[in-house]
Coordinates of C-alpha atoms in Angstrom, one line a residue:
Chain A
X1 CA -85.1 -61.8 14.4
X2 CA -87.6 -63.6 16.6
X3 CA -86.5 -64.7 20.0
X4 CA -86.3 -68.4 20.9
X5 CA -84.8 -68.2 24.4
X6 CA -87.4 -68.1 27.2
X7 CA -88.0 -65.3 29.7
X8 CA -86.2 -67.4 32.3
X9 CA -83.0 -67.0 30.3
X10 CA -83.3 -63.2 30.5
X11 CA -84.3 -63.1 34.1
X12 CA -81.3 -65.3 35.1
X13 CA -78.9 -63.2 33.1
X14 CA -80.2 -59.8 34.3
X15 CA -79.6 -61.1 37.9
X16 CA -76.0 -61.8 37.0
X17 CA -75.2 -58.5 35.3
X18 CA -74.2 -56.6 38.5
X19 CA -71.8 -59.5 39.5
X20 CA -69.3 -58.7 36.7
X21 CA -67.4 -55.6 35.6
X22 CA -67.9 -56.4 31.9
X23 CA -70.8 -57.7 29.9
X24 CA -68.8 -60.2 27.9
X25 CA -68.0 -62.1 31.2
X26 CA -71.6 -63.2 31.1
X27 CA -70.9 -65.3 28.0
X28 CA -70.1 -68.6 29.7
X29 CA -73.1 -68.4 32.1
X30 CA -75.3 -67.3 29.2
X31 CA -74.3 -70.3 27.1
X32 CA -75.0 -72.7 30.0
X33 CA -78.4 -71.1 30.6
X34 CA -79.2 -71.1 26.9
X35 CA -78.3 -74.7 26.5
X36 CA -81.1 -75.7 28.9
X37 CA -83.6 -74.8 26.2
X38 CA -82.8 -77.6 23.7
X39 CA -79.9 -79.5 25.3
X40 CA -77.7 -78.0 22.6
X41 CA -76.9 -74.7 21.0
X42 CA -78.4 -74.3 17.5
X43 CA -77.3 -71.4 15.4
X44 CA -80.3 -69.2 16.2
X45 CA -79.6 -69.6 20.0
X46 CA -75.9 -68.6 19.5
X47 CA -77.1 -65.6 17.6
X48 CA -79.5 -64.6 20.3
X49 CA -76.8 -65.0 23.0
X50 CA -74.6 -62.7 20.9
X51 CA -77.3 -60.1 20.7
X52 CA -77.8 -60.3 24.4
X53 CA -74.1 -60.0 25.2
X54 CA -73.7 -57.4 22.5
X55 CA -70.9 -59.1 20.7
X56 CA -70.5 -60.4 17.1
X57 CA -72.0 -63.9 16.7
X58 CA -68.6 -65.1 15.5
X59 CA -67.2 -64.3 18.9
X60 CA -69.8 -66.4 20.6
X61 CA -69.0 -69.3 18.3
X62 CA -65.3 -68.9 18.8
X63 CA -65.8 -69.2 22.6
X64 CA -68.5 -71.9 22.5
X65 CA -66.4 -74.2 20.3
X66 CA -63.5 -74.1 22.8
X67 CA -65.4 -75.8 25.6
X68 CA -66.5 -79.5 25.5
X69 CA -69.7 -79.0 27.5
X70 CA -71.3 -76.7 24.9
X71 CA -73.0 -79.0 22.4
X72 CA -72.9 -77.5 19.0
X73 CA -74.6 -80.5 17.5
X74 CA -77.8 -82.0 18.5
X75 CA -77.6 -84.5 21.3
X76 CA -80.0 -87.1 22.7
X77 CA -82.4 -86.5 25.5
X78 CA -79.9 -88.1 27.9
X79 CA -76.2 -87.6 27.6
X80 CA -73.9 -90.4 29.0
X81 CA -70.3 -89.4 29.5
X82 CA -68.1 -92.2 30.7
X83 CA -64.7 -91.2 32.1
X84 CA -61.9 -93.3 30.6
X85 CA -59.0 -91.4 32.1
X86 CA -56.3 -93.2 34.1
X87 CA -57.9 -93.8 37.4
X88 CA -61.2 -95.0 35.8
X89 CA -59.3 -97.0 33.2
X90 CA -57.4 -98.8 36.0
X91 CA -60.8 -99.7 37.5
X92 CA -62.4 -101.0 34.3
X93 CA -63.7 -98.0 32.5
X94 CA -63.2 -99.6 29.1
X95 CA -65.6 -102.4 30.0
X96 CA -68.1 -99.8 31.2
X97 CA -67.9 -97.9 28.0
X98 CA -68.1 -101.1 25.9
X99 CA -71.1 -102.2 27.9
X100 CA -72.9 -98.9 27.2
X101 CA -72.1 -99.2 23.5
X102 CA -73.5 -102.7 23.5
X103 CA -76.6 -101.8 25.5
X104 CA -77.4 -98.7 23.4
X105 CA -76.3 -100.2 20.1
X106 CA -74.2 -97.2 19.3
X107 CA -70.5 -96.2 19.4
X108 CA -69.0 -93.6 21.6
X109 CA -69.8 -90.2 20.1
X110 CA -73.1 -91.3 18.5
X111 CA -76.8 -90.8 19.3
X112 CA -79.5 -93.5 19.3
X113 CA -81.9 -93.2 16.3
X114 CA -84.8 -92.5 18.7
X115 CA -82.8 -89.5 20.0
X116 CA -83.0 -90.8 23.5
X117 CA -79.3 -91.3 24.3
X118 CA -76.0 -89.8 23.3
X119 CA -72.9 -91.7 24.5
X120 CA -69.4 -90.1 24.9
X121 CA -66.0 -90.8 26.4
X122 CA -65.2 -88.2 29.0
X123 CA -62.0 -86.8 30.5
X124 CA -61.3 -87.0 34.2
X125 CA -64.4 -86.1 36.2
X126 CA -62.7 -85.7 39.5
X127 CA -64.3 -88.8 40.9
X128 CA -61.1 -91.0 40.9
X129 CA -61.5 -92.3 44.4
X130 CA -64.9 -93.8 43.4
X131 CA -63.9 -95.0 39.9
X132 CA -65.2 -95.9 37.5
X133 CA -67.4 -92.9 37.1
X134 CA -69.6 -91.3 34.6
X135 CA -71.9 -88.3 34.2
X136 CA -75.5 -88.7 33.1
X137 CA -76.8 -85.3 32.1
X138 CA -75.8 -83.2 35.2
X139 CA -75.4 -86.0 37.7
X140 CA -72.4 -88.1 38.7
X141 CA -72.7 -91.9 39.0
X142 CA -69.7 -93.5 40.7
X143 CA -68.4 -97.0 41.7
X144 CA -70.0 -98.2 38.5
X145 CA -70.4 -101.8 37.4
X146 CA -72.3 -103.2 34.4
X147 CA -75.5 -103.9 36.5
X148 CA -75.6 -100.3 37.6
X149 CA -75.4 -99.3 34.0
X150 CA -78.2 -101.7 33.1
X151 CA -80.5 -100.4 35.8
X152 CA -79.9 -96.8 34.8
X153 CA -80.5 -97.4 31.1
X154 CA -83.6 -99.5 31.8
X155 CA -85.0 -96.8 34.0
X156 CA -84.4 -94.0 31.5
X157 CA -85.4 -96.1 28.5
X158 CA -88.8 -97.0 29.9
X159 CA -89.5 -93.5 31.2
X160 CA -91.6 -91.5 28.7
Chain B
X1 CA -49.9 -91.4 66.2
X2 CA -53.1 -90.0 65.0
X3 CA -52.5 -86.4 63.9
X4 CA -54.9 -83.5 63.9
X5 CA -57.0 -83.0 60.8
X6 CA -58.9 -80.0 59.6
X7 CA -61.1 -81.2 56.9
X8 CA -61.7 -84.9 56.6
X9 CA -63.7 -85.4 59.7
X10 CA -66.5 -83.3 58.1
X11 CA -66.5 -85.1 54.8
X12 CA -69.4 -87.4 54.1
X13 CA -71.6 -85.5 56.6
X14 CA -74.4 -83.8 54.7
X15 CA -75.1 -81.5 57.7
X16 CA -71.6 -80.2 57.7
X17 CA -72.3 -77.8 54.8
X18 CA -74.9 -75.8 56.7
X19 CA -74.0 -72.5 58.3
X20 CA -75.3 -73.7 61.6
X21 CA -72.8 -76.6 61.7
X22 CA -70.0 -74.3 60.5
X23 CA -70.7 -71.8 63.3
X24 CA -71.2 -74.3 66.0
X25 CA -68.7 -77.1 65.2
X26 CA -66.0 -75.2 63.4
X27 CA -66.0 -71.7 64.9
X28 CA -67.3 -70.5 61.6
X29 CA -66.4 -66.9 60.5
X30 CA -64.6 -66.2 63.8
X31 CA -61.3 -66.1 61.8
X32 CA -62.8 -63.5 59.5
X33 CA -63.8 -61.4 62.4
X34 CA -60.4 -61.8 63.9
X35 CA -58.7 -60.9 60.6
X36 CA -60.8 -57.8 60.2
X37 CA -59.3 -56.5 63.5
X38 CA -55.8 -57.0 62.2
X39 CA -53.8 -55.0 59.7
X40 CA -53.8 -56.6 56.2
X41 CA -50.0 -56.8 56.4
X42 CA -50.3 -58.8 59.6
X43 CA -52.7 -61.2 58.0
X44 CA -50.3 -61.7 55.1
X45 CA -47.5 -62.1 57.7
X46 CA -49.4 -64.9 59.5
X47 CA -50.0 -66.7 56.2
X48 CA -46.3 -66.4 55.3
X49 CA -45.3 -67.8 58.7
X50 CA -47.6 -70.7 58.2
X51 CA -45.6 -72.0 55.2
X52 CA -48.9 -72.8 53.4
X53 CA -48.0 -73.7 49.9
X54 CA -50.5 -73.7 47.0
X55 CA -52.5 -76.9 46.9
X56 CA -53.3 -76.7 43.2
X57 CA -50.1 -78.2 42.0
X58 CA -47.3 -75.5 41.8
X59 CA -46.8 -75.3 45.5
X60 CA -46.0 -71.6 45.5
X61 CA -46.0 -70.0 49.0
X62 CA -49.4 -68.5 49.5
X63 CA -48.3 -65.6 51.7
X64 CA -45.7 -64.6 49.2
X65 CA -48.3 -64.6 46.4
X66 CA -50.6 -62.3 48.4
X67 CA -47.6 -60.1 49.2
X68 CA -47.1 -59.5 45.4
X69 CA -50.4 -57.6 45.1
X70 CA -49.8 -53.8 45.0
X71 CA -51.3 -51.9 47.9
X72 CA -52.6 -49.1 45.7
X73 CA -54.5 -49.8 42.5
X74 CA -56.7 -47.6 40.4
X75 CA -58.8 -50.5 39.3
X76 CA -60.5 -53.2 41.5
X77 CA -58.5 -56.2 42.8
X78 CA -59.8 -59.7 42.7
X79 CA -59.7 -62.9 44.7
X80 CA -60.2 -65.9 42.4
X81 CA -60.7 -69.4 43.8
X82 CA -59.5 -72.0 41.4
X83 CA -62.0 -74.8 41.7
X84 CA -61.4 -76.2 38.2
X85 CA -60.0 -79.4 39.7
X86 CA -59.2 -81.3 36.5
X87 CA -55.7 -82.8 36.9
X88 CA -56.5 -86.5 36.4
X89 CA -56.4 -88.3 39.7
X90 CA -57.5 -85.3 41.8
X91 CA -60.7 -85.3 43.7
X92 CA -60.2 -83.3 46.9
X93 CA -61.6 -79.9 46.1
X94 CA -64.9 -81.5 45.3
X95 CA -65.4 -82.7 48.8
X96 CA -64.2 -79.4 50.3
X97 CA -66.9 -77.7 48.3
X98 CA -69.5 -80.3 49.0
X99 CA -69.0 -80.5 52.8
X100 CA -67.2 -77.4 53.9
X101 CA -68.2 -74.6 51.5
X102 CA -68.1 -71.9 54.2
X103 CA -64.4 -72.6 54.9
X104 CA -63.7 -71.7 51.3
X105 CA -65.8 -68.5 51.5
X106 CA -64.2 -67.5 54.7
X107 CA -60.7 -68.1 53.3
X108 CA -61.6 -65.9 50.3
X109 CA -63.0 -63.1 52.4
X110 CA -59.8 -63.1 54.6
X111 CA -57.7 -63.1 51.4
X112 CA -59.8 -60.2 50.2
X113 CA -59.2 -58.2 53.4
X114 CA -55.4 -59.0 53.2
X115 CA -55.0 -57.7 49.6
X116 CA -57.7 -55.0 49.6
X117 CA -60.2 -56.7 47.4
X118 CA -64.0 -56.7 47.8
X119 CA -64.8 -59.1 44.9
X120 CA -64.2 -62.8 44.7
X121 CA -65.1 -65.4 42.1
X122 CA -65.1 -69.2 42.5
X123 CA -64.3 -70.6 39.1
X124 CA -65.6 -74.1 39.3
X125 CA -65.3 -76.7 36.6
X126 CA -68.6 -77.1 34.7
X127 CA -69.0 -80.8 35.4
X128 CA -69.4 -80.0 39.1
X129 CA -72.9 -78.8 38.5
X130 CA -74.2 -80.2 41.7
X131 CA -71.3 -78.7 43.7
X132 CA -72.0 -75.3 42.1
X133 CA -75.6 -75.5 43.2
X134 CA -74.5 -76.4 46.8
X135 CA -72.0 -73.5 46.8
X136 CA -74.8 -71.1 45.8
X137 CA -77.1 -72.4 48.5
X138 CA -74.3 -71.9 51.1
X139 CA -73.6 -68.4 49.7
X140 CA -77.2 -67.4 50.3
X141 CA -76.9 -68.5 53.9
X142 CA -73.6 -66.6 54.4
X143 CA -75.1 -63.4 52.8
X144 CA -78.3 -63.6 54.9
X145 CA -76.2 -63.9 58.1
X146 CA -74.1 -60.9 57.0
X147 CA -70.8 -62.8 56.7
X148 CA -70.6 -61.7 53.1
X149 CA -71.9 -58.7 51.3
X150 CA -71.8 -55.1 52.6
X151 CA -70.2 -53.9 55.8
X152 CA -69.2 -57.2 57.3
X153 CA -69.3 -57.2 61.1
X154 CA -69.9 -53.5 60.9
X155 CA -66.3 -52.9 59.9
X156 CA -67.0 -51.2 56.6
X157 CA -65.4 -54.1 54.7
X158 CA -67.4 -55.4 51.8
X159 CA -66.9 -58.8 50.1
X160 CA -68.9 -60.5 47.4
X161 CA -68.5 -64.0 46.0
X162 CA -69.9 -65.2 42.7
X163 CA -69.8 -68.8 41.5
X164 CA -68.7 -69.0 37.9
X165 CA -69.0 -72.3 36.1
X166 CA -66.4 -73.4 33.5
X167 CA -67.5 -75.5 30.6
X168 CA -65.1 -78.4 30.1
X169 CA -61.5 -77.5 29.5
X170 CA -58.5 -78.8 31.5
X171 CA -56.5 -75.8 30.5
X172 CA -58.8 -73.5 32.5
X173 CA -57.0 -74.9 35.6
X174 CA -54.0 -72.9 34.4
X175 CA -54.5 -69.6 36.1
X176 CA -54.3 -67.3 33.1
X177 CA -56.4 -69.6 31.0
X178 CA -58.9 -69.5 33.9
X179 CA -58.9 -65.7 34.0
X180 CA -59.5 -65.5 30.2
X181 CA -62.4 -68.0 30.7
X182 CA -63.8 -65.9 33.6
X183 CA -63.7 -62.9 31.3
X184 CA -65.8 -64.7 28.7
X185 CA -63.1 -65.7 26.3
X186 CA -61.5 -69.0 25.2
X187 CA -59.5 -70.4 28.0
X188 CA -56.1 -69.8 26.4
X189 CA -53.2 -69.1 28.7
X190 CA -51.7 -65.6 28.5
X191 CA -48.2 -64.5 27.8
X192 CA -46.5 -63.7 31.1
X193 CA -45.5 -61.2 32.3
X194 CA -47.7 -59.4 33.3
X195 CA -48.5 -61.9 36.1
X196 CA -52.0 -62.0 37.6
X197 CA -50.7 -60.1 40.7
X198 CA -50.3 -57.1 38.5
X199 CA -52.8 -57.6 35.7
X200 CA -55.2 -60.5 36.3
X201 CA -59.0 -60.7 36.2
X202 CA -60.4 -57.8 34.1
X203 CA -57.0 -56.2 34.2
X204 CA -56.9 -55.8 38.0
X205 CA -54.4 -57.2 40.4
X206 CA -55.5 -60.7 41.2
X207 CA -54.8 -63.6 43.5
X208 CA -55.7 -67.0 42.2
X209 CA -55.6 -69.7 44.9
X210 CA -56.8 -73.3 44.9
X211 CA -59.8 -74.4 47.0
X212 CA -57.8 -76.3 49.5
X213 CA -55.3 -73.4 49.9
X214 CA -58.1 -71.0 50.8
X215 CA -59.9 -73.5 53.0
X216 CA -56.7 -73.7 55.2
X217 CA -56.7 -69.9 55.8
X218 CA -59.3 -69.6 58.5
X219 CA -57.4 -72.2 60.6
X220 CA -54.2 -70.2 60.1
X221 CA -55.8 -67.0 61.3
X222 CA -57.5 -68.7 64.3
X223 CA -54.6 -70.9 65.5
X224 CA -51.6 -69.0 64.2
X225 CA -49.1 -69.4 61.4
X226 CA -46.7 -71.3 63.7
X227 CA -49.2 -73.9 64.7
X228 CA -50.1 -74.5 61.0
X229 CA -46.4 -74.6 60.0
X230 CA -45.6 -77.2 62.7
X231 CA -48.2 -79.6 61.4
X232 CA -45.9 -80.1 58.4
X233 CA -42.9 -82.2 59.1
X234 CA -40.4 -80.6 56.7
X235 CA -39.1 -77.1 56.5
X236 CA -41.0 -74.6 54.3
X237 CA -44.1 -76.9 53.9
X238 CA -46.8 -76.5 56.5
X239 CA -50.1 -78.0 57.3
X240 CA -51.9 -81.2 56.5
X241 CA -52.8 -82.0 53.0
X242 CA -55.5 -84.0 51.3
X243 CA -53.9 -86.9 49.5
X244 CA -56.0 -88.4 46.7
X245 CA -55.2 -92.1 46.2
X246 CA -56.8 -94.0 43.3
X247 CA -56.2 -96.9 41.0
X248 CA -55.1 -100.4 42.1
X249 CA -55.2 -100.0 45.9
X250 CA -57.5 -101.7 48.3
X251 CA -58.8 -98.5 49.9
X252 CA -58.9 -95.7 47.3
X253 CA -60.0 -92.3 48.6
X254 CA -58.9 -89.1 50.4
X255 CA -56.3 -89.2 53.2
X256 CA -55.6 -86.0 55.2
X257 CA -52.1 -86.3 56.6
X258 CA -49.4 -84.0 57.8
X259 CA -47.3 -82.9 54.8
X260 CA -44.0 -84.7 54.7
X261 CA -44.8 -87.2 57.4
X262 CA -44.7 -90.4 55.4
X263 CA -43.2 -92.2 52.4
X264 CA -45.0 -93.2 49.2
X265 CA -44.6 -96.8 50.4
X266 CA -46.5 -96.0 53.6
X267 CA -49.2 -94.1 51.7
X268 CA -49.8 -97.1 49.4
X269 CA -49.4 -100.0 51.8
X270 CA -50.2 -98.6 55.2
X271 CA -52.9 -96.0 54.5
X272 CA -54.4 -97.2 51.3
X273 CA -54.3 -100.9 52.3
X274 CA -51.9 -102.2 49.7
X275 CA -52.3 -103.3 46.1
X276 CA -55.7 -104.6 45.0
X277 CA -55.9 -108.5 45.1
X278 CA -52.4 -108.5 46.6
X279 CA -50.8 -108.1 43.3
X280 CA -47.3 -106.6 42.8
X281 CA -46.8 -102.9 42.3
X282 CA -45.8 -101.9 38.8
X283 CA -45.8 -98.1 38.8
X284 CA -46.9 -95.0 40.7
X285 CA -47.9 -91.7 39.3
X286 CA -47.4 -89.5 42.4
X287 CA -49.0 -86.1 41.7
X288 CA -51.6 -86.2 38.9
X289 CA -51.2 -87.2 35.2
X290 CA -48.6 -84.5 34.7
X291 CA -46.1 -85.9 37.1
X292 CA -43.3 -88.3 36.0
X293 CA -43.8 -91.9 37.0
X294 CA -42.1 -93.7 39.8
X295 CA -41.0 -97.4 39.8
X296 CA -41.5 -99.8 42.8
X297 CA -37.8 -99.2 43.7
X298 CA -38.4 -95.5 44.1
X299 CA -41.3 -95.4 46.6
X300 CA -39.3 -94.9 49.7
X301 CA -39.4 -91.2 48.9
X302 CA -41.0 -88.8 51.3
X303 CA -44.3 -87.5 49.9
X304 CA -43.9 -83.8 49.9
X305 CA -43.1 -81.0 47.5
X306 CA -39.3 -80.9 47.7
X307 CA -38.4 -84.6 48.2
X308 CA -40.5 -85.6 45.1
X309 CA -38.9 -82.8 43.1
X310 CA -35.5 -84.2 44.0
X311 CA -36.7 -87.6 42.9
X312 CA -37.4 -86.1 39.5
X313 CA -41.1 -85.9 39.7
X314 CA -43.6 -83.7 41.6
X315 CA -46.3 -83.8 44.3
X316 CA -48.6 -81.7 42.1
X317 CA -52.1 -81.8 43.4
X318 CA -51.2 -84.8 45.6
X319 CA -53.1 -87.2 43.3
X320 CA -51.5 -90.6 43.5
X321 CA -52.5 -93.2 41.0
X322 CA -51.3 -96.7 41.7
X323 CA -50.8 -99.2 38.9
X324 CA -50.5 -103.0 39.6
X325 CA -48.5 -105.6 37.6
X326 CA -51.8 -106.5 35.8
X327 CA -52.1 -103.4 33.9
X328 CA -50.0 -102.3 30.9
X329 CA -48.0 -99.2 31.5
X330 CA -47.8 -98.5 27.7
X331 CA -51.6 -98.4 27.7
X332 CA -51.6 -96.0 30.7
X333 CA -49.2 -93.7 28.9
X334 CA -51.3 -93.8 25.7
X335 CA -54.3 -92.7 27.7
X336 CA -52.4 -89.9 29.4
X337 CA -51.0 -88.7 26.1
X338 CA -54.4 -88.7 24.5
X339 CA -55.6 -86.6 27.4
X340 CA -52.9 -83.9 26.8
X341 CA -53.4 -84.0 23.0
X342 CA -57.1 -83.5 23.6
X343 CA -56.7 -80.7 26.1
X344 CA -53.9 -78.7 24.4
X345 CA -55.4 -75.3 23.7
X346 CA -53.5 -75.2 20.4
X347 CA -51.7 -71.8 20.8
X348 CA -48.1 -73.2 20.9
X349 CA -46.9 -75.4 18.1
X350 CA -44.6 -77.8 20.2
X351 CA -47.6 -78.7 22.5
X352 CA -50.3 -78.8 19.8
X353 CA -48.4 -80.8 17.3
X354 CA -46.1 -82.7 19.7
X355 CA -48.8 -84.1 21.9
X356 CA -50.8 -85.4 18.9
X357 CA -47.7 -86.9 17.4
X358 CA -46.7 -88.7 20.6
X359 CA -50.3 -90.1 20.9
X360 CA -50.2 -91.5 17.3
X361 CA -46.8 -93.1 17.9
X362 CA -48.1 -94.7 21.1
X363 CA -51.2 -96.0 19.3
X364 CA -48.8 -97.5 16.6
X365 CA -46.7 -99.2 19.2
X366 CA -49.7 -100.7 21.0
X367 CA -51.2 -101.9 17.8
X368 CA -48.0 -103.9 17.1
X369 CA -46.8 -101.7 14.2
X370 CA -44.2 -99.7 16.1
X371 CA -40.4 -99.9 15.8
X372 CA -37.4 -99.2 18.1
X373 CA -37.1 -95.9 16.3
X374 CA -40.6 -95.0 17.5
X375 CA -39.6 -95.5 21.1
X376 CA -36.6 -93.1 20.6
X377 CA -38.8 -90.7 18.8
X378 CA -41.1 -90.5 21.9
X379 CA -38.2 -89.4 24.0
X380 CA -37.0 -86.9 21.4
X381 CA -40.5 -85.4 21.1
X382 CA -40.8 -85.1 24.9
X383 CA -37.6 -83.2 24.9
X384 CA -38.7 -80.9 22.2
X385 CA -42.0 -80.1 23.9
X386 CA -40.8 -79.7 27.5
X387 CA -38.4 -77.4 29.1
X388 CA -40.3 -74.1 28.9
X389 CA -40.9 -74.0 25.2
X390 CA -44.6 -73.2 25.6
X391 CA -46.6 -70.4 27.1
X392 CA -47.9 -72.6 29.9
X393 CA -47.0 -75.7 31.8
X394 CA -49.2 -78.0 29.7
X395 CA -46.3 -78.8 27.4
X396 CA -44.1 -79.8 30.2
X397 CA -47.0 -81.7 31.8
X398 CA -47.3 -83.8 28.6
X399 CA -43.6 -84.3 28.1
X400 CA -42.7 -85.5 31.7
X401 CA -44.8 -88.6 31.7
X402 CA -43.7 -89.7 28.2
X403 CA -40.0 -89.2 29.0
X404 CA -40.2 -91.0 32.4
X405 CA -42.3 -93.9 31.2
X406 CA -40.1 -94.6 28.3
X407 CA -36.9 -94.3 30.3
X408 CA -38.1 -96.4 33.3
X409 CA -40.2 -99.0 31.5
X410 CA -38.5 -99.3 28.1
X411 CA -38.7 -103.1 28.1
X412 CA -42.5 -102.9 28.2
X413 CA -42.4 -100.7 25.0
X414 CA -39.9 -103.0 23.4
X415 CA -42.0 -106.0 24.0
X416 CA -44.7 -104.5 21.7
X417 CA -42.1 -103.8 19.0
X418 CA -41.1 -107.5 19.2
X419 CA -44.7 -108.6 18.7
X420 CA -46.1 -108.9 22.2
X421 CA -49.9 -108.4 22.6
X422 CA -51.4 -106.1 25.2
X423 CA -52.2 -108.3 28.2
X424 CA -54.5 -105.8 29.8
X425 CA -58.1 -106.8 28.9

């Protein structure tokens, strides 16, 4: 099997080995690190992670599928995750999500045809005092309104 | 009277997270030095005296928890910091980690000394990617200065901390779900006993404490358990706490206040500025999405662990969500129930099936296709899920809101059955 994960994956993982008493404890950190490569976890990546951890590939899939942050299907270049849980809902999250859907021309859970954006509804992000909030890739955006969303999408949409 | 605070004066200040600030402005790592000159039993004794109770939600006395750890163990013991902060409405640990990371590390190292552990993990929710990075930067500083690592202060005590990111699962805030996740498994809660104090992380005796709990420990060691205990206004509940207020208030945010020193009415109207747009209050969720709801008639209750328990709800993670008359409570409950259905790990049938069933009934009611029988069915389902019928507290967490919303706001549900349309736009 030819390797697809970069050397940086192996370097990062080897540095973590002494921090844990078991090798399988590296599974979550490994999946995070591996996901950096494509933004999602295609089957060959999951297999390579299994080989590195020295567990059966089924065990890797069993774990990866439990957690929402591991993308087992392809996602767009940018991932918008709008919190719609109680505190955000009370502060207008539904309108924020609706506005994103309109702007991107997709429904929550879908990806634009140019593979630029994936939109999703998110559970509580822990930013309730600054609601409504969302995540864009790894960053938080808080105290949202529709203008802020427009500016963000304009900036990302025009960046090549 | 303005009361003393430990944390909040440092929040919002980017410089606060540096080791220099921590050493110069907050006596950083002096409590660890002091603790390392005490017997571990005396450290535990001081924490017991402080009446510090777990800030994650359960409110268990921290010193007692530490005291459960066996002195002798053939395998390593562990200190795990629960930074999974995912109870809806809760946003305090994020600021503690962003602005006062060294407080958390120092608290963990003191806990390590107290129970005889030299290995700590901070299990941080995956979404807090930025906070995980900040923690790692702060860890580098602490290691370089010799406050963590080998032979701390030349005492022979070693303590390591590793930041471990979760990956999006509410259930990993449950301590045994968290431990499974730390071990590289699905975050499914374990059958208890054995409790983590006997067999926790990697099979070793383990203390799992919330971020805010651990951040209080350096203050307790430096200023004494009695001092900390007296900050709280009720018996058996010491210290100040970070109260998270969100929803329809004029000033949402964090408030650090002495435990038990105010009522819910004061929290909403005096501290948080009252209801947004001067609307009327409709409902209050006092302690995160899992806590049963309070009506406007019930808000003269003291905001602390025991008074809220007596009022039939709970303080939980001190996450108060305020709902004004403009927002539909049935819609709020539908959102809460969707959350629990989504986050149920699926191991226990009552929780897995019951939460999804309650959600579909609520959807039916809101869409105008519900019946009186559906409203009763919600209460029945809540009864059949809650009451300790599941391995962990998620079942109860899902049942409590449903039972309380239906009981206290039944006319709102009945209005839908009679053909009303949702007035929340």
